Short mmCIF file of C-alpha atoms in Angstrom, two decimals:
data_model
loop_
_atom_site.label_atom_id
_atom_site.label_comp_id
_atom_site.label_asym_id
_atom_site.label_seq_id
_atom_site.Cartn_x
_atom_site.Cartn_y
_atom_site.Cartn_z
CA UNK U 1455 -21.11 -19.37 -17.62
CA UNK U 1456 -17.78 -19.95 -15.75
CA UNK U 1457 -15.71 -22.35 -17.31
CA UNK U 1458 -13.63 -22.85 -14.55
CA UNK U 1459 -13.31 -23.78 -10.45
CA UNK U 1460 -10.96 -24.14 -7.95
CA UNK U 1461 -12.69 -27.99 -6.83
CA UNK U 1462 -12.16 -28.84 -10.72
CA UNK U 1463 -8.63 -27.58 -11.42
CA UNK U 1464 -6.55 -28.59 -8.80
CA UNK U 1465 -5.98 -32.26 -8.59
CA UNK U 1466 -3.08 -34.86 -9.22
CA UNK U 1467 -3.75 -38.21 -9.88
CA UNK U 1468 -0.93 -39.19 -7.35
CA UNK U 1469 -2.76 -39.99 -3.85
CA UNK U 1470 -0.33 -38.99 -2.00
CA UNK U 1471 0.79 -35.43 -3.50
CA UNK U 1472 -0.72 -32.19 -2.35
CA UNK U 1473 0.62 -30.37 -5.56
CA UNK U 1474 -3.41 -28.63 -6.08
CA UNK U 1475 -3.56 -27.74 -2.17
CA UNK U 1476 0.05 -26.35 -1.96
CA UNK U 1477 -1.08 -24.31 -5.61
CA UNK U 1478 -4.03 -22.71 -3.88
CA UNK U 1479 -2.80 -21.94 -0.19
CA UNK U 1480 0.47 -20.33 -1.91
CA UNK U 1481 -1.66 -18.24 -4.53
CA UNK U 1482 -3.96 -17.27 -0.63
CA UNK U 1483 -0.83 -16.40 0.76
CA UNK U 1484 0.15 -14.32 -2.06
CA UNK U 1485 -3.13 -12.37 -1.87
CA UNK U 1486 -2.81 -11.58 1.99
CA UNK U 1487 0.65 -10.18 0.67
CA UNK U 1488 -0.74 -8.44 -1.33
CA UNK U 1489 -3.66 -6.42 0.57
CA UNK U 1490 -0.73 -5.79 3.37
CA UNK U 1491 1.30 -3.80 0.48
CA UNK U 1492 -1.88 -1.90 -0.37
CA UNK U 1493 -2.38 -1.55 3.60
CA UNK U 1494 1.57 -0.56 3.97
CA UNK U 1495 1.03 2.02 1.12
CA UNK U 1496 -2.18 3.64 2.91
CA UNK U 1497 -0.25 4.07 5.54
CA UNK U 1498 2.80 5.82 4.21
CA UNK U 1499 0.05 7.89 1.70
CA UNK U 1500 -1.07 9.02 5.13
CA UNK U 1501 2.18 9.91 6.37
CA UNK U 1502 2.96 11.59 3.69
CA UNK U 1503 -0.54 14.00 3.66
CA UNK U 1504 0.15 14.35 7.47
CA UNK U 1505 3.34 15.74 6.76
CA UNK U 1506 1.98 18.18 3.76
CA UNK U 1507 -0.85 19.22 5.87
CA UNK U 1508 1.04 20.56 8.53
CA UNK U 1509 3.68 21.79 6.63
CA UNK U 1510 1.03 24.13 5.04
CA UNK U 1511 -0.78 25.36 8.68
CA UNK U 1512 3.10 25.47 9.66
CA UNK U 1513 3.69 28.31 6.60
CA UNK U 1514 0.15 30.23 7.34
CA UNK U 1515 1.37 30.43 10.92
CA UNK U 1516 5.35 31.38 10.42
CA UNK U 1517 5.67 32.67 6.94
CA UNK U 1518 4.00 36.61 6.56
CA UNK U 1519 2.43 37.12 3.14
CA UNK U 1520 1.84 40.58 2.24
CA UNK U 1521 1.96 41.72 5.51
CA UNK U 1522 1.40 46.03 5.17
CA UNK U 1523 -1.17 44.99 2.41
CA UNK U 1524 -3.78 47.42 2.74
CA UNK U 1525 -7.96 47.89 2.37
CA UNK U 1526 -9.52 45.24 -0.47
CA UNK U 1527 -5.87 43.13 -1.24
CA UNK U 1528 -5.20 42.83 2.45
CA UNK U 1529 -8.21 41.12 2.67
CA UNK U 1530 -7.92 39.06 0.17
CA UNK U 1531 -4.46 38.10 1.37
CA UNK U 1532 -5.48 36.99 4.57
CA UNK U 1533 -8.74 35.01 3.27
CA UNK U 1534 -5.65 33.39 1.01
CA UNK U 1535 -4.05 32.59 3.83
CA UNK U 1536 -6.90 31.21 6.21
CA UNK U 1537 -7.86 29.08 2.92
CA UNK U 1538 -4.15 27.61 2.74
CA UNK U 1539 -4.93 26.51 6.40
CA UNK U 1540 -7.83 24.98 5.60
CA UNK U 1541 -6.13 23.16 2.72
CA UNK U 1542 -3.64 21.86 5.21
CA UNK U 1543 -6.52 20.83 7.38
CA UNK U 1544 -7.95 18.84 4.99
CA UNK U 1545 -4.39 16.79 3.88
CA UNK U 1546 -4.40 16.21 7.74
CA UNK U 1547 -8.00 15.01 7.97
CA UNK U 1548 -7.10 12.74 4.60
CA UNK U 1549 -4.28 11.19 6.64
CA UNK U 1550 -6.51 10.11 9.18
CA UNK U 1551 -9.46 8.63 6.68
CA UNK U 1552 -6.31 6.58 4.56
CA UNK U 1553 -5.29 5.66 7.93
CA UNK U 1554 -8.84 4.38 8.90
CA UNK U 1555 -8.88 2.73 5.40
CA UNK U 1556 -5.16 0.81 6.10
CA UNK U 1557 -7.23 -0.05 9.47
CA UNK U 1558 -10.22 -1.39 7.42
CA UNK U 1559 -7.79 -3.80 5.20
CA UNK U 1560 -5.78 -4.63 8.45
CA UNK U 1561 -8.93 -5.99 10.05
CA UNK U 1562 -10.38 -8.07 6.77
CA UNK U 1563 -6.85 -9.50 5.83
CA UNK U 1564 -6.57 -10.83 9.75
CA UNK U 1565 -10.05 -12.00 9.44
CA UNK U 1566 -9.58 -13.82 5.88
CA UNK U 1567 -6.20 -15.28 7.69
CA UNK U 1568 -8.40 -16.76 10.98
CA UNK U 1569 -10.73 -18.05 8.76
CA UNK U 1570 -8.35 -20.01 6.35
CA UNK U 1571 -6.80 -21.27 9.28
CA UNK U 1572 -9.31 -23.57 10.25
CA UNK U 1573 -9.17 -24.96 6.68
CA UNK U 1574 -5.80 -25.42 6.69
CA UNK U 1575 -5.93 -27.26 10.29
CA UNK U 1576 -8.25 -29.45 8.61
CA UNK U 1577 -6.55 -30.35 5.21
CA UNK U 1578 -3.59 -30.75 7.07
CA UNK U 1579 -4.56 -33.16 9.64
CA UNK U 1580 -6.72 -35.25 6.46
CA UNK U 1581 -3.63 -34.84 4.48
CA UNK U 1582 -1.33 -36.57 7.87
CA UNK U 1583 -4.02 -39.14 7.92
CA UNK U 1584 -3.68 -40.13 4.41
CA UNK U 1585 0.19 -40.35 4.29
CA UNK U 1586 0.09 -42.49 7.35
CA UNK U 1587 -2.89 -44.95 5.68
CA UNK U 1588 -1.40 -44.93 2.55
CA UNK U 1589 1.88 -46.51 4.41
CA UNK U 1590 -0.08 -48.47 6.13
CA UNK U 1591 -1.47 -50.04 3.06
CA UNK U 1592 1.77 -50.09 0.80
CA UNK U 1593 3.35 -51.96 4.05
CA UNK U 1594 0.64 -54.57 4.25
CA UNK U 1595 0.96 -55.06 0.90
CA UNK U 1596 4.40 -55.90 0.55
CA UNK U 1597 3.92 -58.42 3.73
CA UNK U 1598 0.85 -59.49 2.25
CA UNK U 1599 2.71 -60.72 -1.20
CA UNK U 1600 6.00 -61.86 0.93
CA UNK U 1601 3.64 -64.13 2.73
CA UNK U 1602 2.10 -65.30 -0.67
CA UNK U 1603 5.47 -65.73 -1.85
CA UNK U 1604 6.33 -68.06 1.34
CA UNK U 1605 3.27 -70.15 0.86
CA UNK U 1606 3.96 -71.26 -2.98
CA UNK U 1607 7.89 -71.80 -1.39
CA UNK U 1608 5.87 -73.95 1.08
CA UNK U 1609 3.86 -75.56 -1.30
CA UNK U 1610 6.71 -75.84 -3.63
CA UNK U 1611 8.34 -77.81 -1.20
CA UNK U 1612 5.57 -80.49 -0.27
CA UNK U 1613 5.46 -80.83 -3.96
CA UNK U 1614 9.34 -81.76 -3.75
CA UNK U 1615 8.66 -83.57 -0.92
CA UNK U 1616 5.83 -85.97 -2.35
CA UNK U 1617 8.62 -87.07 -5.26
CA UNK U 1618 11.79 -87.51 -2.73
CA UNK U 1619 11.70 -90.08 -0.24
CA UNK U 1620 11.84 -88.08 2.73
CA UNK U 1621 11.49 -89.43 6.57
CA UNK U 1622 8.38 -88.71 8.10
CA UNK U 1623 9.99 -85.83 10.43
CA UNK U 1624 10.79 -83.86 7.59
CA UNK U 1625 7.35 -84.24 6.04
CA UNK U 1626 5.70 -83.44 9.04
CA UNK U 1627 8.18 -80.27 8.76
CA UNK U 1628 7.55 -79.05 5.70
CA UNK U 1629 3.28 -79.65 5.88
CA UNK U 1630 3.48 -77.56 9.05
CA UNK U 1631 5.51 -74.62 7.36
CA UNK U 1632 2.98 -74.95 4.58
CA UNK U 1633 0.20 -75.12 6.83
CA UNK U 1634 1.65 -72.12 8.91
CA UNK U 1635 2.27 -70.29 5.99
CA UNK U 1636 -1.13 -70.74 4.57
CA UNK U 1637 -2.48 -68.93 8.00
CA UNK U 1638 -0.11 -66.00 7.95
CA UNK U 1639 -0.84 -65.77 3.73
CA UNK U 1640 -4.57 -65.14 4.76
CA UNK U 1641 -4.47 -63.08 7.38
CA UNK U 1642 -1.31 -60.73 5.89
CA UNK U 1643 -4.10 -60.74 2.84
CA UNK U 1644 -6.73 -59.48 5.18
CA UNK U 1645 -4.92 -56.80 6.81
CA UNK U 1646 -3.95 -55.65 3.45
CA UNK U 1647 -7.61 -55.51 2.07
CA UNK U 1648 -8.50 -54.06 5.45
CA UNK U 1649 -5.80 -51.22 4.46
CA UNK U 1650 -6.84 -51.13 1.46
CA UNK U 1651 -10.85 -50.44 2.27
CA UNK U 1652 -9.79 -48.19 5.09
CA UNK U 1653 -7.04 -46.14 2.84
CA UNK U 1654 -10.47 -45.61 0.61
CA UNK U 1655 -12.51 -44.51 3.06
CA UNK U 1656 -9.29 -42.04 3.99
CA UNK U 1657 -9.01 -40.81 0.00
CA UNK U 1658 -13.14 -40.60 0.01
CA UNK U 1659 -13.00 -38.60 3.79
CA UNK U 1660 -9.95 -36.33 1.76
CA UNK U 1661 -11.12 -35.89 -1.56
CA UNK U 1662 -14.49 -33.95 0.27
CA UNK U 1663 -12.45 -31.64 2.41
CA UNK U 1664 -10.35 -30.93 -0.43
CA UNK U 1665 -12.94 -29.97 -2.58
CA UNK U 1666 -14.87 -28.09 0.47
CA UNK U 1667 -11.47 -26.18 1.02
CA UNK U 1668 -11.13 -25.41 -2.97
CA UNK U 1669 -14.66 -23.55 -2.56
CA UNK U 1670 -13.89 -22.19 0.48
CA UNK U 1671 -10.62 -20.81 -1.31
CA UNK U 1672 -12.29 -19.78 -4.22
CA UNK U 1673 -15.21 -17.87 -2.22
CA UNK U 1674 -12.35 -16.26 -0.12
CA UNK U 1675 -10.44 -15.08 -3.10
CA UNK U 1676 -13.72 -13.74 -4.56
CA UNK U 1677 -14.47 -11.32 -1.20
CA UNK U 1678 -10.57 -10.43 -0.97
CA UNK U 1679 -10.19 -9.50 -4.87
CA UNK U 1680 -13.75 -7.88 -4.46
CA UNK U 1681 -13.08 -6.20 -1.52
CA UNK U 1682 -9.48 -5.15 -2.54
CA UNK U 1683 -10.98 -3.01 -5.89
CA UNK U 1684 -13.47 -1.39 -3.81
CA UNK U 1685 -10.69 -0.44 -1.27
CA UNK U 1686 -8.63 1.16 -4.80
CA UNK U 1687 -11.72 2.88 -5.51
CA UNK U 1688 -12.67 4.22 -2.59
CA UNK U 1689 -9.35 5.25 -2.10
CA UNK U 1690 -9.31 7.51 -5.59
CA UNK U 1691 -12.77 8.53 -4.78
CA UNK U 1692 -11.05 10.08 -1.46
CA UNK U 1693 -8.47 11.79 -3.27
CA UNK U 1694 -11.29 13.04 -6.30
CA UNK U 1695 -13.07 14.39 -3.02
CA UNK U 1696 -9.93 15.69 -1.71
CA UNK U 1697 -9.58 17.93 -5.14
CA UNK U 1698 -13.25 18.83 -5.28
CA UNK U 1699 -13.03 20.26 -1.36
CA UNK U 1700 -9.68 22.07 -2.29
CA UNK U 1701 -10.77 23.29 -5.75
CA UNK U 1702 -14.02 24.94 -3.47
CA UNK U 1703 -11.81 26.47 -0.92
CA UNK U 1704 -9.57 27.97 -4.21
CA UNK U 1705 -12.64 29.77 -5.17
CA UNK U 1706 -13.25 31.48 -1.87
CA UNK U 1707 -9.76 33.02 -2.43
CA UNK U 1708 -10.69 33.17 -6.42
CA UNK U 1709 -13.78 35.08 -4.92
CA UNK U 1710 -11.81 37.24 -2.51
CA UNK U 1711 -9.33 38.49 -5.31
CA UNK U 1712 -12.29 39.44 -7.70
CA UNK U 1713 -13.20 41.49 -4.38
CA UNK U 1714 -10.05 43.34 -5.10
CA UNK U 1715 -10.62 46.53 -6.69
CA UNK U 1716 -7.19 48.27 -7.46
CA UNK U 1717 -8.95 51.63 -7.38
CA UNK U 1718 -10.58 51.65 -4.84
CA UNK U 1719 -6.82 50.16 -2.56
CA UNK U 1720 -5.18 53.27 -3.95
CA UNK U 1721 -7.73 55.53 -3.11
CA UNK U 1722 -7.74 53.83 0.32
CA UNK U 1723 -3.90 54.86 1.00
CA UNK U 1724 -4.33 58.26 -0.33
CA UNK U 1725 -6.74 59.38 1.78
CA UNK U 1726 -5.54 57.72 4.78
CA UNK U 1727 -1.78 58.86 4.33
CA UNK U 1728 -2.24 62.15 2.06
CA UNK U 1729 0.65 64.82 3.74
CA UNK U 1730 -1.07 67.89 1.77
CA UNK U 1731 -2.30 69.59 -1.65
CA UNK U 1732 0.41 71.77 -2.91
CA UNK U 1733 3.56 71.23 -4.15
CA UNK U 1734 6.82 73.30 -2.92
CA UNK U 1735 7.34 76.67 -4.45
CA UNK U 1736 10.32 77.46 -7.42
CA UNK U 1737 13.73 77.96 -5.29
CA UNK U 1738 15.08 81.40 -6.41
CA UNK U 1739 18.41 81.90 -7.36
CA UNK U 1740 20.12 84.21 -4.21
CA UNK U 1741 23.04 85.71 -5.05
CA UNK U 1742 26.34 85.20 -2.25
CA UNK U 1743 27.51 88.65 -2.54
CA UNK U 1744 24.48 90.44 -2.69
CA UNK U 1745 24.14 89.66 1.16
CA UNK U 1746 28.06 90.71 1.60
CA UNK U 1747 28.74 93.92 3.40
CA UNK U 1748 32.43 95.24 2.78
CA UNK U 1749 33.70 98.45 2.79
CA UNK U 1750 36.98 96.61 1.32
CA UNK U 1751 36.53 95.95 -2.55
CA UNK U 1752 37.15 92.29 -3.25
CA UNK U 1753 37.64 90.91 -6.37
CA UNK U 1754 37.12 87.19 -6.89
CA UNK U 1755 37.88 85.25 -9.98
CA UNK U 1756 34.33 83.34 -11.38
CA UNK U 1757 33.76 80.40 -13.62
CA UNK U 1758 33.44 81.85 -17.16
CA UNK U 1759 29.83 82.58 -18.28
CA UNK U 1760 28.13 83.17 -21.48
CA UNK U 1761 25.97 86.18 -21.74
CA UNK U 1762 22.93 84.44 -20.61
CA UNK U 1763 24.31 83.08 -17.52
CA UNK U 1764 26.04 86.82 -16.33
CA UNK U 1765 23.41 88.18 -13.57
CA UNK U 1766 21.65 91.79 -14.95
CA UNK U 1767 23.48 93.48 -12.12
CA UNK U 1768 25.65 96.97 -12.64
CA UNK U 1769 28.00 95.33 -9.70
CA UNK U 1770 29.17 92.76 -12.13
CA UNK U 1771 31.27 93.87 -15.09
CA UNK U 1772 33.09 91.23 -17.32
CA UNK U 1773 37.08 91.41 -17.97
CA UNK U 1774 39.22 89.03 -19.53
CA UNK U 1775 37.06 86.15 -18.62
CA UNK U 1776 36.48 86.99 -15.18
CA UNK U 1777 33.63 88.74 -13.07
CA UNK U 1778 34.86 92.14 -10.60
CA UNK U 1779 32.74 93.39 -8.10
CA UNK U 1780 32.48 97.29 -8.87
#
């Protein structure tokens, strides 16, 4: 059971205050505030995704990635690549759905607004009336008891006038000011109880709008609290989607790469750039003077050698350090 409602909990015992309204139409106004911040942030959430999304196509499109890939990893590469686009894609499609969303909050904050404004046309024209009978009524009232207060002078005055001996002018005087006074005492007294009953009938015409606008309020606040959680949660259930669709379109790569068999990619470049078999043949050693033909002997002075190194040649003949052609 509810312990608590707006038409119980927002009342002041002073006719003329609107203490309880002002409470509630603030705490409204605070909650269309509120759903524009959540709108305002739907919309920047959606710039933001915009941005990301085309930032990715923008890479797939500019940016090479593993461009003279070849056979099972090229393909694989470029299914990476097509599946970063389609990440991108989404982001951009998510803008547009948060966007839709901020739309969707736009619409039922206006609406909420239109609708309160009728209430508030209302309360405030009740609340005018009431201010202007309640003045009314104290002003009646305060000629009501000056007039009272004139007829007891009056009739103070006969009283005086009974004891003194007074000419019969002044007697006639002072029974006509009573008289006089006795007239405007009654009717002063009926204006204020007319005042009075109509200031009632003003409080009684008041008191049911205000409770009628503190259900309407309370019935409003309901739909805009209810309808602001479901707006957080399908928002997160947007984003859960968002991961779910990404995480799918990571296993098409994740598929792609276990496509990838490094064997088989080297065995694809061998045989499509192989340049032969055999490897190049020993370079002999070719001795310079062997291919010298001088009649003139020449002697030139060498590096020294050990044994090993000296040539097995009867033109070569080691002295003092230093190799003589014969």
């Amino acid at each position: 059971m509810r312990g608590a409602y707006f038409k119980e909990s927002f009342w002041t015992t002073d006719i003329t205050s609107t203490l309880g309204y002002d409470t509630l139409l603030q705490h409204m106004n605070d909650g269309r505030k509120n759903c524009k911040e959540f709108e305002d942030f739907l919309k920047e959430r959606a710039a933001i995704e915009e941005r990301y999304g085309k930032d990715l196509v923008n890479l797939t499109k500019k940016k090479s990635c593993g461009q003279t890939e070849i056979n099972t990893l090229k393909r694989a590469l470029d299914a990476f690549k097509q599946q970063i686009d389609n990440i991108g894609q989404c982001h951009i499609q998510l803008a547009q759905t948060l966007r839709e969303e901020a739309k969707r909050m736009e619409e039922f904050r206006e609406r909420q607004k239109a609708e309160r404004k009728k209430i508030e046309t209302i309360m405030d024209s009740i609340h005018k009336q009431r201010q202007l009978q309640y003045k009314r009524t104290v002003d009646s009232k305060k000629m009501y008891e000056q007039r009272c207060r004139e007829k007891d002078e009056a009739e103070m005055n006969v009283s005086r006038c009974n004891k003194n001996n007074m000419n019969q002018k002044q007697q006639d005087k002072i029974y006509a000011k009573l008289a006089h006074s006795k007239v405007t005492a009654e009717d002063a007294d009926k204006t204020y109880q007319q005042n009075i009953n109509q200031l009632d009938k003003v409080r009684e015409e008041w008191q049911k709008e205000h409770i009628m606008a503190c259900m309407f309020f309370e019935n409003q606040e309901w739909d805009r609290i209810n309808y602001y959680r479901n707006a957080v949660w399908t928002h997160v259930n947007q984003l859960s989607q968002q991961c779910v669709v990404v995480d799918g379109i990571c296993e098409e790569v994740r598929k792609t790469l276990e496509g990838c068999i490094i064997e088989k990619d080297i065995e694809h470049f061998t045989e499509g750039h192989k340049t032969g078999d055999k490897p190049p043949a020993p370079i002999p050693y070719e001795n310079f003077y062997n291919n010298v033909r001088s009649t003139t002997p020449v002697i030139r002075r060498a590096p020294l050698q050990s044994a090993s190194m000296v040539p097995d040649d009867p033109a070569y003949a080691a002295v003092g350090g230093f190799s003589a052609y014969q």
